[in-house]
Short mmCIF file of C-alpha atoms in Angstrom, two decimals:
data_model
loop_
_atom_site.label_atom_id
_atom_site.label_comp_id
_atom_site.label_asym_id
_atom_site.label_seq_id
_atom_site.Cartn_x
_atom_site.Cartn_y
_atom_site.Cartn_z
CA MET O 1 321.54 24.33 -73.50
CA THR O 2 320.50 27.90 -73.57
CA LYS O 3 316.89 28.68 -72.94
CA ILE O 4 315.03 31.06 -75.28
CA LYS O 5 312.67 33.55 -73.76
CA LEU O 6 309.46 34.09 -75.53
CA THR O 7 306.67 36.61 -74.61
CA THR O 8 303.03 36.14 -75.80
CA PRO O 9 301.44 37.05 -78.04
CA VAL O 10 303.83 35.60 -80.48
CA THR O 11 304.47 36.39 -84.10
CA ASP O 12 305.36 34.25 -87.12
CA ASP O 13 309.03 35.54 -87.46
CA VAL O 14 309.79 34.48 -83.81
CA LEU O 15 308.11 31.06 -84.31
CA GLU O 16 309.82 30.25 -87.56
CA LYS O 17 313.32 30.36 -85.72
CA LEU O 18 312.22 27.74 -83.24
CA ARG O 19 313.45 24.16 -83.70
CA ILE O 20 312.54 20.90 -82.02
CA GLY O 21 314.41 20.24 -78.89
CA GLN O 22 314.94 23.83 -78.03
CA LYS O 23 314.12 24.82 -74.48
CA VAL O 24 311.92 27.86 -74.12
CA LEU O 25 310.73 29.96 -71.21
CA LEU O 26 307.28 31.40 -71.82
CA ASN O 27 306.29 34.75 -70.52
CA GLY O 28 303.13 36.81 -70.69
CA VAL O 29 299.65 35.25 -71.04
CA LEU O 30 298.61 31.70 -71.50
CA TYR O 31 294.99 30.55 -71.87
CA THR O 32 294.03 27.29 -70.33
CA GLY O 33 291.71 24.87 -72.14
CA ARG O 34 290.81 21.06 -72.09
CA ASP O 35 288.44 18.87 -73.95
CA ALA O 36 285.19 20.33 -72.66
CA ALA O 37 286.27 23.85 -73.45
CA HIS O 38 287.61 23.07 -76.86
CA LYS O 39 284.37 21.37 -77.74
CA LYS O 40 282.48 24.57 -76.80
CA LEU O 41 284.85 26.86 -78.67
CA VAL O 42 284.66 24.72 -81.93
CA GLU O 43 280.83 24.58 -81.57
CA LEU O 44 280.68 28.41 -81.59
CA LEU O 45 283.01 28.51 -84.57
CA ASP O 46 280.87 26.01 -86.46
CA LYS O 47 277.89 28.23 -85.84
CA GLY O 48 279.77 31.22 -86.98
CA GLN O 49 279.63 32.79 -83.64
CA GLU O 50 282.35 34.87 -81.85
CA LEU O 51 284.66 33.18 -79.34
CA PRO O 52 284.72 34.34 -75.71
CA ILE O 53 288.59 34.92 -76.05
CA ASN O 54 290.63 36.18 -78.98
CA LEU O 55 293.09 33.52 -79.83
CA LYS O 56 295.23 35.47 -82.44
CA GLY O 57 298.80 35.15 -81.53
CA GLN O 58 297.99 33.40 -78.29
CA VAL O 59 299.11 30.12 -76.61
CA ILE O 60 296.81 27.60 -75.04
CA TYR O 61 297.99 25.48 -72.14
CA TYR O 62 296.21 22.15 -71.86
CA VAL O 63 295.66 21.99 -68.16
CA GLY O 64 293.08 21.31 -65.54
CA PRO O 65 294.57 22.57 -62.22
CA SER O 66 293.90 21.21 -58.86
CA PRO O 67 292.09 23.73 -56.53
CA ALA O 68 294.22 26.53 -55.06
CA LYS O 69 295.01 26.29 -51.40
CA PRO O 70 294.21 29.58 -49.42
CA GLY O 71 297.13 31.95 -50.28
CA GLN O 72 298.03 30.16 -53.54
CA VAL O 73 297.55 31.70 -57.06
CA ILE O 74 296.64 28.38 -58.55
CA GLY O 75 296.87 24.67 -57.44
CA SER O 76 299.13 22.13 -59.02
CA ALA O 77 299.03 22.72 -62.74
CA GLY O 78 300.93 20.26 -65.09
CA PRO O 79 300.12 19.53 -68.65
CA THR O 80 297.42 17.02 -69.66
CA THR O 81 297.46 14.75 -72.60
CA SER O 82 297.25 16.89 -75.82
CA GLY O 83 295.93 14.08 -78.13
CA ARG O 84 292.39 14.58 -76.71
CA MET O 85 292.40 18.06 -78.20
CA ASP O 86 293.59 16.89 -81.73
CA VAL O 87 290.16 16.84 -83.23
CA TYR O 88 289.59 20.51 -82.30
CA ALA O 89 293.12 21.97 -82.60
CA PRO O 90 293.34 22.46 -86.48
CA LYS O 91 290.36 24.88 -86.46
CA LEU O 92 291.88 27.04 -83.66
CA ILE O 93 295.29 27.01 -85.37
CA ALA O 94 293.63 28.14 -88.70
CA LEU O 95 292.06 30.98 -86.60
CA GLY O 96 295.45 32.31 -85.50
CA LEU O 97 296.34 30.19 -82.48
CA LYS O 98 300.11 30.31 -82.43
CA GLY O 99 301.06 27.84 -79.70
CA MET O 100 299.97 24.90 -77.56
CA VAL O 101 301.46 23.48 -74.49
CA GLY O 102 300.79 20.04 -73.31
CA LYS O 103 302.29 16.48 -73.25
CA GLY O 104 302.14 13.61 -75.62
CA LYS O 105 302.02 13.11 -79.45
CA ARG O 106 299.87 15.14 -81.86
CA SER O 107 297.97 13.81 -84.78
CA PRO O 108 299.14 14.12 -88.45
CA ASP O 109 296.34 16.63 -88.98
CA VAL O 110 297.61 18.84 -86.06
CA ILE O 111 301.19 18.59 -87.27
CA LYS O 112 300.06 19.56 -90.74
CA ALA O 113 298.21 22.58 -89.46
CA ILE O 114 301.18 23.65 -87.38
CA LYS O 115 303.34 23.64 -90.37
CA GLN O 116 300.75 25.31 -92.67
CA TYR O 117 299.66 28.24 -90.52
CA LYS O 118 303.01 28.60 -88.53
CA SER O 119 302.16 27.50 -85.09
CA VAL O 120 304.28 25.54 -82.61
CA TYR O 121 303.53 22.68 -80.05
CA PHE O 122 305.49 22.72 -76.77
CA ALA O 123 305.76 19.99 -74.16
CA ALA O 124 305.81 20.74 -70.44
CA VAL O 125 306.94 18.06 -68.06
CA GLY O 126 303.94 15.94 -67.35
CA GLY O 127 303.34 15.47 -63.70
CA ALA O 128 305.75 18.28 -62.58
CA ALA O 129 302.64 20.18 -61.49
CA ALA O 130 303.87 21.57 -58.16
CA LEU O 131 307.05 22.84 -59.83
CA ILE O 132 305.35 24.43 -62.89
CA SER O 133 302.78 26.20 -60.61
CA ARG O 134 305.64 28.30 -59.28
CA SER O 135 305.91 30.08 -62.77
CA ILE O 136 302.22 31.00 -62.72
CA LYS O 137 301.84 34.49 -61.16
CA LYS O 138 298.24 35.31 -61.83
CA CYS O 139 295.05 33.20 -62.65
CA GLU O 140 291.61 34.20 -63.49
CA VAL O 141 288.56 32.42 -65.08
CA VAL O 142 287.61 34.14 -68.29
CA ALA O 143 285.06 31.71 -69.82
CA TYR O 144 282.98 28.62 -68.95
CA PRO O 145 283.28 28.81 -65.10
CA GLU O 146 280.66 26.02 -64.92
CA LEU O 147 283.40 23.60 -66.18
CA GLY O 148 285.29 23.86 -62.90
CA PRO O 149 288.90 22.86 -63.50
CA GLU O 150 288.17 22.67 -67.23
CA ALA O 151 287.07 26.34 -67.39
CA ILE O 152 289.12 28.71 -69.58
CA HIS O 153 291.53 30.58 -67.32
CA ARG O 154 293.84 33.52 -68.17
CA LEU O 155 297.22 32.78 -66.68
CA GLU O 156 300.12 35.25 -66.43
CA VAL O 157 303.30 33.34 -66.42
CA GLU O 158 307.02 34.10 -65.85
CA ASP O 159 309.75 31.75 -67.32
CA PHE O 160 307.38 28.88 -67.73
CA PRO O 161 309.60 25.99 -68.92
CA VAL O 162 308.73 24.17 -72.07
CA ILE O 163 310.43 22.22 -74.89
CA VAL O 164 309.64 22.59 -78.61
CA VAL O 165 308.12 19.24 -79.83
CA ASN O 166 306.59 20.29 -83.20
CA ASP O 167 307.97 23.23 -85.16
CA THR O 168 306.97 25.30 -88.17
CA LEU O 169 309.05 22.95 -90.45
CA GLY O 170 307.04 19.87 -89.50
CA GLY O 171 309.63 18.46 -87.17
CA ASP O 172 308.58 16.08 -84.38
CA LEU O 173 310.87 15.68 -81.34
CA TYR O 174 308.95 12.56 -80.06
CA GLU O 175 309.84 10.82 -83.31
CA GLU O 176 313.43 12.14 -83.56
CA GLY O 177 314.31 11.78 -79.96
CA THR O 178 313.19 8.15 -79.70
CA LYS O 179 315.24 7.37 -83.01
CA ILE O 180 318.40 8.60 -81.39
CA TYR O 181 318.21 6.37 -78.34
CA ALA O 182 316.44 3.17 -79.76
CA THR O 183 318.79 0.22 -79.87
CA ARG O 184 316.70 -2.03 -82.04
CA MET P 1 285.69 -10.79 -33.52
CA LYS P 2 287.00 -7.17 -33.77
CA SER P 3 284.76 -4.17 -34.41
CA ILE P 4 285.80 -1.38 -36.59
CA ASN P 5 283.62 1.77 -36.76
CA THR P 6 282.94 3.32 -40.26
CA ALA P 7 283.81 6.66 -38.93
CA ASN P 8 287.43 5.48 -38.34
CA ILE P 9 287.43 4.03 -41.90
CA SER P 10 286.36 7.42 -43.46
CA GLN P 11 288.99 9.17 -41.43
CA ALA P 12 291.68 6.82 -42.66
CA VAL P 13 290.70 6.97 -46.27
CA ALA P 14 290.52 10.80 -46.27
CA LYS P 15 294.15 10.81 -44.84
CA LEU P 16 295.28 8.36 -47.52
CA CYS P 17 293.84 10.61 -50.37
CA LYS P 18 296.01 13.52 -49.10
CA ASP P 19 299.15 11.52 -48.22
CA ALA P 20 299.09 9.53 -51.59
CA ASN P 21 298.84 12.75 -53.64
CA TYR P 22 301.25 14.95 -51.55
CA PHE P 23 304.10 12.40 -50.63
CA LEU P 24 305.75 10.24 -53.34
CA GLY P 25 306.89 6.99 -51.96
CA GLN P 26 310.54 6.52 -51.18
CA ASP P 27 310.48 3.47 -53.37
CA MET P 28 309.73 5.60 -56.43
CA LEU P 29 312.05 8.38 -55.30
CA ASP P 30 314.93 5.86 -55.05
CA ALA P 31 314.00 4.53 -58.51
CA LEU P 32 314.01 8.14 -59.98
CA GLN P 33 317.54 8.70 -58.39
CA LYS P 34 318.74 5.61 -60.10
CA ALA P 35 317.14 6.64 -63.28
CA TYR P 36 318.90 9.93 -63.12
CA ASP P 37 322.15 8.35 -62.74
CA GLN P 38 321.60 5.94 -65.62
CA GLU P 39 320.10 8.33 -68.14
CA ILE P 40 322.45 9.41 -70.83
CA SER P 41 320.17 12.03 -72.62
CA LEU P 42 320.96 15.48 -71.05
CA THR P 43 317.33 16.58 -71.67
CA GLY P 44 316.23 13.29 -70.09
CA LYS P 45 318.44 13.89 -67.01
CA GLU P 46 317.10 17.43 -66.70
CA ILE P 47 313.56 16.15 -66.83
CA ILE P 48 314.15 13.48 -64.17
CA GLN P 49 315.73 16.14 -61.95
CA GLN P 50 312.51 18.27 -62.36
CA ILE P 51 310.52 15.33 -61.43
CA ILE P 52 312.55 14.78 -58.27
CA ASP P 53 312.35 18.52 -57.50
CA ASN P 54 308.71 18.48 -58.02
CA ALA P 55 308.14 15.71 -55.51
CA GLU P 56 310.13 17.64 -52.93
CA ILE P 57 308.02 20.72 -53.50
CA ALA P 58 304.87 18.71 -53.23
CA LYS P 59 306.06 17.20 -50.01
CA SER P 60 307.20 20.34 -48.32
CA GLU P 61 304.23 22.47 -49.37
CA GLU P 62 301.71 19.71 -48.94
CA VAL P 63 300.33 20.09 -52.47
CA PRO P 64 299.54 17.54 -55.14
CA MET P 65 302.57 16.38 -57.00
CA CYS P 66 300.31 16.22 -60.06
CA GLN P 67 297.22 18.22 -60.91
CA ASP P 68 295.56 14.89 -61.93
CA THR P 69 294.98 13.53 -58.51
CA GLY P 70 293.17 10.66 -60.05
CA PHE P 71 290.43 8.14 -59.74
CA ALA P 72 290.54 6.86 -56.10
CA VAL P 73 291.27 3.20 -56.71
CA ILE P 74 291.02 1.32 -53.38
CA PHE P 75 292.09 -2.21 -52.54
CA VAL P 76 290.59 -3.41 -49.36
CA GLU P 77 291.70 -6.64 -47.52
CA LEU P 78 288.99 -7.41 -45.05
CA GLY P 79 289.78 -9.91 -42.30
CA GLN P 80 286.96 -12.37 -41.90
CA GLU P 81 286.97 -11.82 -38.14
CA VAL P 82 286.39 -8.02 -38.56
CA HIS P 83 282.85 -6.62 -37.98
CA ILE P 84 282.13 -3.35 -39.62
CA GLU P 85 279.81 -1.19 -37.50
CA GLY P 86 277.98 2.11 -38.10
CA GLY P 87 277.02 1.68 -41.71
CA SER P 88 278.22 0.25 -44.95
CA LEU P 89 281.83 -0.13 -45.86
CA GLU P 90 281.37 1.29 -49.33
CA ASP P 91 279.69 4.34 -48.03
CA ALA P 92 282.37 4.86 -45.39
CA ILE P 93 285.11 4.65 -48.09
CA ASN P 94 283.40 7.02 -50.42
CA GLU P 95 282.74 9.47 -47.51
CA GLY P 96 286.54 9.37 -46.93
CA VAL P 97 287.25 10.07 -50.52
CA ARG P 98 284.78 13.00 -50.59
CA ARG P 99 286.39 14.45 -47.44
CA GLY P 100 289.99 13.93 -48.48
CA TYR P 101 289.58 15.32 -52.04
CA THR P 102 287.71 18.28 -50.68
CA ASP P 103 289.68 19.22 -47.67
CA GLY P 104 293.05 18.34 -49.40
CA TYR P 105 292.46 20.64 -52.29
CA LEU P 106 292.72 17.69 -54.70
CA ARG P 107 291.22 17.93 -58.19
CA LYS P 108 287.76 16.22 -58.60
CA SER P 109 288.00 14.31 -61.80
CA ILE P 110 285.06 11.95 -61.84
CA VAL P 111 282.05 12.28 -63.99
CA GLY P 112 278.91 10.54 -62.82
CA HIS P 113 277.93 9.14 -66.17
CA PRO P 114 280.50 8.19 -68.74
CA LEU P 115 278.46 9.47 -71.57
CA GLU P 116 276.57 12.44 -70.06
CA ARG P 117 279.89 13.50 -68.33
CA VAL P 118 278.83 15.68 -65.53
CA ASN P 119 281.39 16.01 -62.64
CA THR P 120 280.27 14.54 -59.40
CA GLY P 121 282.11 17.39 -57.71
CA ASP P 122 283.75 15.37 -54.98
CA ASN P 123 285.69 12.69 -56.76
CA THR P 124 283.33 9.92 -55.73
CA PRO P 125 282.56 7.10 -56.29
CA ALA P 126 285.87 5.33 -55.62
CA VAL P 127 286.65 2.04 -57.54
CA ILE P 128 286.77 -0.54 -54.73
CA HIS P 129 288.34 -3.91 -54.89
CA LEU P 130 287.34 -6.00 -51.77
CA LYS P 131 289.12 -9.01 -50.78
CA LEU P 132 288.13 -11.26 -47.76
CA VAL P 133 291.17 -12.60 -46.01
CA PRO P 134 291.84 -14.54 -42.86
CA GLY P 135 292.41 -12.61 -39.58
CA ASP P 136 291.05 -9.58 -37.78
CA LYS P 137 292.64 -6.74 -39.65
CA LEU P 138 291.31 -4.25 -42.20
CA LYS P 139 294.00 -3.18 -44.76
CA ILE P 140 293.13 -0.30 -47.11
CA THR P 141 295.43 0.63 -49.97
CA LEU P 142 294.61 3.68 -52.16
CA ALA P 143 296.35 4.02 -55.56
CA PRO P 144 295.15 7.29 -57.24
CA LYS P 145 295.09 6.79 -60.93
CA GLY P 146 295.48 9.69 -63.36
CA GLY P 147 293.76 9.53 -66.75
CA GLY P 148 296.94 10.10 -68.80
CA SER P 149 298.56 6.77 -67.83
CA GLU P 150 295.35 4.83 -67.41
CA ASN P 151 294.25 5.62 -71.00
CA MET P 152 297.22 3.87 -72.33
CA SER P 153 296.32 0.57 -70.74
CA ALA P 154 295.77 -2.48 -73.13
CA PHE P 155 294.43 -5.94 -72.97
CA LYS P 156 294.70 -8.91 -75.42
CA MET P 157 293.66 -12.49 -75.57
CA LEU P 158 296.76 -14.29 -76.95
CA LYS P 159 296.68 -17.83 -78.29
CA PRO P 160 298.47 -20.10 -75.80
CA ALA P 161 300.84 -21.05 -78.71
CA GLU P 162 302.08 -17.45 -78.73
CA GLY P 163 303.54 -18.00 -75.29
CA VAL P 164 306.14 -15.91 -73.62
CA GLU P 165 307.26 -14.26 -76.88
CA GLY P 166 303.71 -13.16 -77.57
CA VAL P 167 303.44 -11.66 -74.07
CA LYS P 168 306.77 -9.70 -74.59
CA GLN P 169 305.78 -8.45 -77.98
CA PHE P 170 302.35 -7.29 -76.67
CA VAL P 171 303.92 -5.41 -73.70
CA LEU P 172 306.45 -3.71 -76.05
CA ASP P 173 303.68 -2.80 -78.54
CA THR P 174 301.69 -1.23 -75.63
CA VAL P 175 304.53 0.74 -74.39
CA THR P 176 305.54 1.87 -77.88
CA ALA P 177 301.90 2.95 -78.63
CA ALA P 178 301.81 4.91 -75.34
CA GLY P 179 304.97 6.82 -76.07
CA PRO P 180 305.16 10.06 -74.23
CA ASN P 181 301.43 10.01 -73.12
CA PRO P 182 301.70 8.22 -69.77
CA CYS P 183 304.47 10.56 -68.53
CA PRO P 184 307.62 8.35 -68.61
CA PRO P 185 309.59 7.20 -66.73
CA ILE P 186 306.85 4.70 -65.99
CA VAL P 187 306.19 1.59 -64.03
CA VAL P 188 304.85 -1.17 -66.34
CA GLY P 189 302.30 -3.56 -64.67
CA VAL P 190 301.50 -6.71 -66.46
CA GLY P 191 298.91 -9.38 -65.59
CA ILE P 192 299.09 -12.70 -67.26
CA GLY P 193 296.54 -15.54 -66.99
CA GLY P 194 293.23 -15.91 -65.35
CA THR P 195 290.18 -14.52 -67.26
CA PHE P 196 289.56 -11.19 -69.08
CA GLU P 197 288.99 -9.26 -65.76
CA LYS P 198 291.32 -11.15 -63.63
CA SER P 199 294.35 -10.34 -65.80
CA ALA P 200 293.35 -6.68 -65.80
CA LEU P 201 293.14 -6.74 -61.94
CA LEU P 202 296.55 -8.45 -61.74
CA SER P 203 298.13 -5.83 -63.87
CA LYS P 204 296.82 -3.12 -61.49
CA GLU P 205 297.72 -5.13 -58.32
CA SER P 206 301.22 -5.51 -59.56
CA LEU P 207 301.74 -1.75 -59.46
CA LEU P 208 301.04 -1.79 -55.60
CA ARG P 209 304.36 -3.69 -55.08
CA SER P 210 307.21 -1.52 -53.91
CA VAL P 211 308.74 -0.21 -57.15
CA GLY P 212 311.45 -2.58 -58.57
CA THR P 213 310.70 -5.43 -56.01
CA PRO P 214 310.88 -8.66 -58.14
CA ASN P 215 308.20 -11.18 -58.25
CA PRO P 216 309.08 -14.03 -55.85
CA ARG P 217 308.90 -16.62 -58.66
CA PRO P 218 312.32 -16.73 -60.19
CA GLU P 219 311.13 -17.34 -63.78
CA ILE P 220 308.79 -14.40 -63.59
CA ALA P 221 311.46 -12.18 -61.89
CA GLU P 222 313.63 -13.07 -64.91
CA LEU P 223 310.85 -12.10 -67.23
CA GLU P 224 310.54 -8.75 -65.38
CA ARG P 225 314.21 -8.12 -65.99
CA GLU P 226 314.07 -8.99 -69.64
CA LEU P 227 310.95 -6.81 -70.35
CA LEU P 228 312.58 -3.89 -68.41
CA ALA P 229 315.66 -4.08 -70.65
CA ALA P 230 313.50 -4.39 -73.77
CA VAL P 231 311.29 -1.51 -72.84
CA ASN P 232 314.35 0.67 -72.17
CA ASN P 233 315.86 -0.20 -75.55
CA LEU P 234 312.81 1.44 -77.27
CA GLY P 235 314.49 4.88 -76.74
CA ILE P 236 311.30 6.70 -75.65
CA GLY P 237 312.94 8.02 -72.55
CA PRO P 238 311.87 10.65 -69.96
CA GLN P 239 308.62 12.35 -71.19
CA GLY P 240 309.09 10.49 -74.54
CA LEU P 241 311.69 13.03 -75.72
CA GLY P 242 314.26 10.40 -76.26
CA GLY P 243 316.49 8.48 -73.73
CA ARG P 244 317.42 5.25 -72.11
CA ILE P 245 315.07 5.29 -69.28
CA THR P 246 311.50 4.74 -70.31
CA ALA P 247 310.49 2.58 -67.28
CA VAL P 248 312.07 2.24 -63.86
CA ALA P 249 310.45 -1.23 -63.33
CA VAL P 250 308.25 -3.92 -64.98
CA HIS P 251 306.06 -5.81 -62.53
CA VAL P 252 304.50 -9.01 -63.62
CA GLU P 253 301.72 -10.99 -61.81
CA ILE P 254 300.37 -14.42 -63.05
CA TYR P 255 297.37 -16.54 -62.29
CA PRO P 256 296.40 -19.97 -63.64
CA ALA P 257 294.69 -19.97 -67.03
CA HIS P 258 292.12 -21.93 -68.95
CA ILE P 259 293.63 -24.51 -71.44
CA ALA P 260 292.33 -22.29 -74.28
CA SER P 261 293.35 -18.91 -73.07
CA LEU P 262 296.29 -16.68 -72.50
CA PRO P 263 295.02 -13.25 -71.41
CA VAL P 264 297.48 -10.47 -71.01
CA ALA P 265 296.75 -7.05 -69.53
CA VAL P 266 299.15 -4.03 -69.38
CA ASN P 267 298.51 -1.17 -66.99
CA LEU P 268 301.02 1.74 -66.95
CA ASN P 269 301.75 4.03 -64.02
CA CYS P 270 303.26 7.47 -64.61
CA HIS P 271 306.21 8.60 -62.58
CA ALA P 272 303.77 9.74 -59.89
CA SER P 273 303.42 6.06 -59.00
CA ARG P 274 301.21 6.70 -55.94
CA HIS P 275 300.10 4.12 -53.41
CA LYS P 276 299.60 4.40 -49.77
CA GLU P 277 298.19 1.91 -47.23
CA VAL P 278 296.83 1.71 -43.75
CA ILE P 279 295.98 -1.17 -41.46
CA LEU P 280 293.19 -0.71 -38.96
#
């Protein structure tokens, strides 16, 4: 299957063309963020304060990398389980977050927000962390350094491989893919 | 009586931490190759190939195969004729974990208090299971366990009347609920019998077996085969995106049970099914 190249920040017209199962190579900037960072971001939003990063049109990668060895840009950096971010994600999507990269199912609320605000959820291959690290060309901490591996990093990526799991139409590849191969 | 110094234990544990996270066992690599051959989903095949490539990169560059380098779960078999000198065994193991995770550039994923959630910074403490055995050897097995797969574990007290069918249904329900989260293809560990905590330990111990090696009891080996076929009929597939290979093996361990009880525990291992051992 051909792979679609996508460069961040992304716009609605590009996202609307994506369909579940399509393979995408991400380029440009990805922001990292896991549970603790999401909690802090949403606490700021609830207090009506400004976020340390502008999420409009951006893509968040759910990852907590291992430490970089000397000479490495970043350590191993595969996706973490996205479901833990489900309670926070709809607020960020409403704010203009256009994509999320992780692994595992999203809640109905997240899928609803993805459809309503035209966002997209991509899966990266869980555990393929050494392989994925090769597409990360630059890495710097931009917020919450005290969180260590959970800090928000700004990554510059080249041809970062992902698959569309939830699209702007409300499609869900985890549901559809399993249906195709189930024999019960 | 044989003496083993705690300094040697720390050193051995530190090496296990690095080896287990950098070098995927040949047993799992063989299982992945077989999974690649059997998978009919093209996306699934591509994913399995990426997982195999990833293991090769981790090995050649000596970097973690997965960024989640896990909780250091350690099984110790201590020969009753061994004398540990130089301090406590527990401290020696934790010192090994501290050194291995720091020197090995492994991610420190442990918070010191489950509710306050502040990272201990060195991946300690380990979870240590100690068994006293005959002989004069000290065997240490490290099985780093990532959160993604561990979070999908489940336990249930079945009624004895539910029997083997109840066990099968519970295993399938657990794997279905886990879906893509534990990073399939997975290894499914099942503990049946004993008490509440014994069954959980059995399920985890079953994952230490070389991947795909059947239980020596023929009726349990048959149950493992049936469960593997049933799990793979769910269609979850590599990474949960659909396919024929959801699991590469199901391992079952059993223990005698109370007349009133049929405990069942299911512990899932991701494709980075890591376990390394050393004998001192």
